N, CA, C and O of each residue as an XYZ file, in Angstrom:
316
protein
N     103.551    -64.634     48.909
C     102.668    -63.681     48.286
C     103.115    -63.508     46.844
O     104.268    -63.169     46.580
N     102.217    -63.738     45.930
C     102.536    -63.564     44.521
C     102.599    -62.076     44.197
O     101.833    -61.273     44.730
N     103.513    -61.734     43.325
C     103.618    -60.345     42.914
C     102.637    -60.094     41.781
O     102.701    -60.756     40.745
N     101.739    -59.154     41.968
C     100.784    -58.765     40.941
C     100.630    -57.257     41.002
O     101.428    -56.575     41.645
N      99.613    -56.733     40.339
C      99.490    -55.277     40.296
C      99.004    -54.678     41.612
O      98.922    -53.455     41.728
N      98.683    -55.498     42.598
C      98.267    -54.978     43.903
C      99.398    -55.013     44.915
O      99.238    -54.539     46.040
N     100.532    -55.565     44.534
C     101.663    -55.615     45.454
C     102.726    -54.633     44.999
O     102.793    -54.242     43.834
N     103.542    -54.253     45.948
C     104.617    -53.313     45.668
C     105.842    -53.726     46.459
O     105.745    -54.476     47.430
N     106.964    -53.243     46.048
C     108.227    -53.517     46.725
C     108.720    -52.204     47.325
O     108.758    -51.173     46.653
N     109.093    -52.261     48.587
C     109.679    -51.098     49.225
C     110.825    -51.535     50.115
O     110.994    -52.723     50.391
N     111.604    -50.574     50.558
C     112.879    -50.858     51.212
C     112.971    -50.137     52.546
O     112.498    -49.011     52.705
N     113.587    -50.812     53.491
C     113.790    -50.238     54.813
C     115.248    -50.422     55.206
O     115.841    -51.475     54.973
N     115.807    -49.403     55.794
C     117.156    -49.473     56.339
C     117.061    -49.297     57.841
O     116.412    -48.369     58.323
N     117.706    -50.184     58.581
C     117.770    -50.001     60.023
C     119.154    -49.461     60.363
O     120.118    -49.653     59.622
N     119.225    -48.778     61.510
C     120.472    -48.129     61.880
C     121.025    -48.617     63.215
O     121.980    -48.050     63.747
N     120.409    -49.687     63.757
C     120.890    -50.259     65.018
C     120.305    -51.661     65.174
O     119.301    -51.989     64.542
N     120.931    -52.489     66.017
C     120.372    -53.815     66.288
C     118.952    -53.733     66.879
O     118.088    -54.542     66.541
N     118.721    -52.754     67.757
C     117.382    -52.578     68.343
C     116.342    -52.337     67.247
O     115.281    -52.962     67.241
N     116.652    -51.432     66.327
C     115.728    -51.120     65.237
C     115.502    -52.342     64.353
O     114.376    -52.609     63.935
N     116.558    -53.074     64.071
C     116.481    -54.292     63.263
C     115.514    -55.295     63.893
O     114.617    -55.805     63.221
N     115.695    -55.570     65.168
C     114.843    -56.548     65.853
C     113.400    -56.071     65.966
O     112.471    -56.863     65.812
N     113.209    -54.795     66.233
C     111.861    -54.240     66.324
C     111.144    -54.340     64.978
O     109.957    -54.664     64.932
N     111.849    -54.066     63.892
C     111.257    -54.155     62.561
C     110.890    -55.591     62.215
O     109.810    -55.833     61.677
N     111.755    -56.538     62.507
C     111.438    -57.948     62.250
C     110.181    -58.346     63.005
O     109.314    -59.022     62.450
N     110.072    -57.940     64.254
C     108.884    -58.257     65.046
C     107.622    -57.679     64.440
O     106.591    -58.351     64.400
N     107.685    -56.457     63.972
C     106.518    -55.802     63.372
C     106.135    -56.455     62.051
O     104.955    -56.704     61.803
N     107.112    -56.734     61.208
C     106.822    -57.374     59.921
C     106.228    -58.767     60.127
O     105.261    -59.144     59.464
N     106.811    -59.517     61.041
C     106.334    -60.876     61.319
C     104.933    -60.855     61.915
O     104.078    -61.646     61.516
N     104.694    -59.971     62.852
C     103.382    -59.881     63.510
C     102.278    -59.514     62.532
O     101.119    -59.881     62.730
N     102.635    -58.789     61.474
C     101.642    -58.361     60.491
C     101.664    -59.214     59.224
O     101.049    -58.856     58.219
N     102.379    -60.346     59.275
C     102.431    -61.312     58.167
C     102.820    -60.640     56.849
O     102.184    -60.854     55.817
N     103.868    -59.830     56.905
C     104.364    -59.115     55.730
C     105.613    -59.834     55.222
O     106.514    -60.156     55.997
N     105.654    -60.079     53.924
C     106.779    -60.777     53.307
C     107.997    -59.861     53.245
O     107.894    -58.707     52.830
N     109.148    -60.379     53.660
C     110.368    -59.572     53.649
C     111.603    -60.449     53.546
O     111.564    -61.645     53.833
N     112.690    -59.835     53.133
C     114.028    -60.431     53.107
C     114.971    -59.358     53.628
O     114.717    -58.169     53.439
N     116.038    -59.756     54.270
C     116.977    -58.767     54.780
C     118.402    -59.265     54.687
O     118.661    -60.465     54.599
N     119.316    -58.318     54.708
C     120.757    -58.577     54.714
C     121.409    -57.638     55.714
O     120.988    -56.493     55.881
N     122.443    -58.141     56.374
C     123.247    -57.262     57.227
C     124.120    -56.391     56.348
O     124.692    -56.868     55.367
N     124.225    -55.134     56.687
C     125.143    -54.211     56.030
C     126.254    -53.875     57.022
O     127.437    -53.958     56.690
N     125.880    -53.506     58.205
C     126.758    -53.219     59.336
C     127.945    -52.321     58.992
O     129.102    -52.706     59.165
N     127.638    -51.120     58.502
C     128.689    -50.119     58.341
C     128.386    -48.967     59.286
O     127.549    -49.111     60.177
N     129.036    -47.844     59.115
C     128.861    -46.729     60.042
C     127.451    -46.145     60.009
O     126.994    -45.580     61.003
N     126.763    -46.273     58.886
C     125.454    -45.639     58.724
C     124.273    -46.600     58.761
O     123.191    -46.224     59.211
N     124.455    -47.816     58.304
C     123.337    -48.752     58.146
C     123.666    -50.065     58.833
O     124.762    -50.604     58.680
N     122.697    -50.575     59.597
C     122.871    -51.872     60.246
C     122.391    -52.998     59.343
O     123.094    -53.992     59.159
N     121.170    -52.844     58.766
C     120.639    -53.871     57.876
C     119.709    -53.248     56.844
O     119.209    -52.136     57.020
N     119.489    -53.997     55.757
C     118.642    -53.549     54.661
C     117.536    -54.583     54.455
O     117.805    -55.780     54.357
N     116.302    -54.115     54.392
C     115.151    -54.985     54.183
C     114.520    -54.700     52.824
O     114.415    -53.547     52.406
N     114.107    -55.748     52.153
C     113.272    -55.643     50.964
C     111.922    -56.220     51.373
O     111.834    -57.367     51.811
N     110.884    -55.424     51.227
C     109.550    -55.817     51.672
C     108.619    -55.841     50.471
O     108.631    -54.930     49.644
N     107.814    -56.890     50.384
C     106.816    -56.996     49.323
C     105.462    -57.026     50.002
O     105.175    -57.917     50.802
N     104.630    -56.043     49.676
C     103.319    -55.956     50.305
C     102.378    -55.094     49.497
O     102.721    -54.596     48.424
N     101.202    -54.931     50.027
C     100.222    -54.077     49.360
C     100.263    -52.674     49.970
O     101.044    -52.409     50.884
N      99.432    -51.799     49.466
C      99.445    -50.406     49.916
C      99.077    -50.280     51.395
O      99.581    -49.396     52.087
N      98.203    -51.159     51.879
C      97.838    -51.118     53.302
C      99.032    -51.479     54.186
O      99.252    -50.861     55.228
N      99.796    -52.479     53.763
C     100.981    -52.858     54.525
C     102.046    -51.760     54.447
O     102.738    -51.496     55.430
N     102.176    -51.131     53.294
C     103.105    -50.015     53.152
C     102.726    -48.888     54.123
O     103.583    -48.343     54.818
N     101.450    -48.551     54.161
C     100.997    -47.481     55.056
C     101.204    -47.848     56.515
O     101.556    -46.987     57.321
N     100.992    -49.111     56.871
C     101.221    -49.574     58.241
C     102.691    -49.402     58.615
O     103.003    -48.910     59.700
N     103.595    -49.806     57.720
C     105.020    -49.683     57.990
C     105.436    -48.218     57.993
O     106.290    -47.819     58.785
N     104.848    -47.422     57.125
C     105.155    -45.990     57.104
C     104.801    -45.355     58.446
O     105.589    -44.585     58.995
N     103.621    -45.673     58.977
C     103.224    -45.157     60.288
C     104.170    -45.653     61.370
O     104.558    -44.893     62.257
N     104.541    -46.927     61.300
C     105.452    -47.515     62.280
C     106.795    -46.780     62.298
O     107.345    -46.520     63.369
N     107.324    -46.442     61.115
C     108.627    -45.772     61.066
C     108.559    -44.339     61.583
O     109.587    -43.747     61.913
N     107.362    -43.783     61.654
C     107.201    -42.413     62.131
C     106.853    -42.343     63.616
O     106.775    -41.251     64.180
N     106.644    -43.497     64.258
C     106.338    -43.527     65.688
C     107.572    -43.147     66.493
O     108.704    -43.330     66.045
N     107.340    -42.629     67.658
C     108.423    -42.287     68.575
C     108.670    -43.490     69.486
O     108.339    -43.465     70.671
N     109.262    -44.552     68.908
C     109.472    -45.793     69.647
C     110.944    -46.092     69.906
O     111.283    -47.176     70.383
N     111.812    -45.149     69.597
C     113.243    -45.332     69.823
C     113.975    -46.001     68.678
O     115.200    -46.123     68.715
N     113.250    -46.436     67.667
C     113.868    -47.095     66.522
C     114.337    -46.056     65.502
O     113.764    -44.973     65.380
N     115.379    -46.414     64.785
C     115.886    -45.585     63.707
C     115.803    -46.396     62.417
O     116.668    -47.220     62.119
N     114.726    -46.134     61.654
C     114.440    -46.910     60.447
C     114.085    -45.932     59.335
O     113.302    -45.004     59.537
N     114.668    -46.150     58.158
C     114.384    -45.333     56.986
C     113.561    -46.146     56.000
O     113.899    -47.291     55.699
N     112.487    -45.559     55.498
C     111.614    -46.207     54.527
C     111.829    -45.556     53.169
O     111.802    -44.332     53.046
N     112.043    -46.381     52.153
C     112.242    -45.878     50.807
C     111.402    -46.688     49.837
O     111.192    -47.885     50.035
N     110.925    -46.039     48.795
C     110.138    -46.692     47.771
C     110.778    -46.401     46.428
O     111.199    -45.272     46.174
N     110.856    -47.397     45.570
C     111.456    -47.215     44.252
C     112.584    -48.204     44.048
O     112.784    -49.094     44.874
N     113.317    -48.061     42.969
C     114.392    -49.013     42.667
C     115.532    -48.821     43.668
O     115.808    -47.707     44.113
N     116.176    -49.915     44.004
C     117.234    -49.886     45.013
C     118.397    -50.737     44.576
O     119.391    -50.840     45.295
């Protein structure tokens, strides 16, 4: 996906392996571009950089607010 004025970059932090795997499944199923790195400290399991449009951002925002057992933090802005 080319970066233009309709795309945005946002960040997600997972706090467990379960959350990490669930997020990868959701991003992949919705064809959303992402990159991730393991952090694996006491607070954060992994960090994702996601590039998408506002609709994809809203989809992920709703996903992070679902009561699905995942612990994922969504952040927007410089990281």
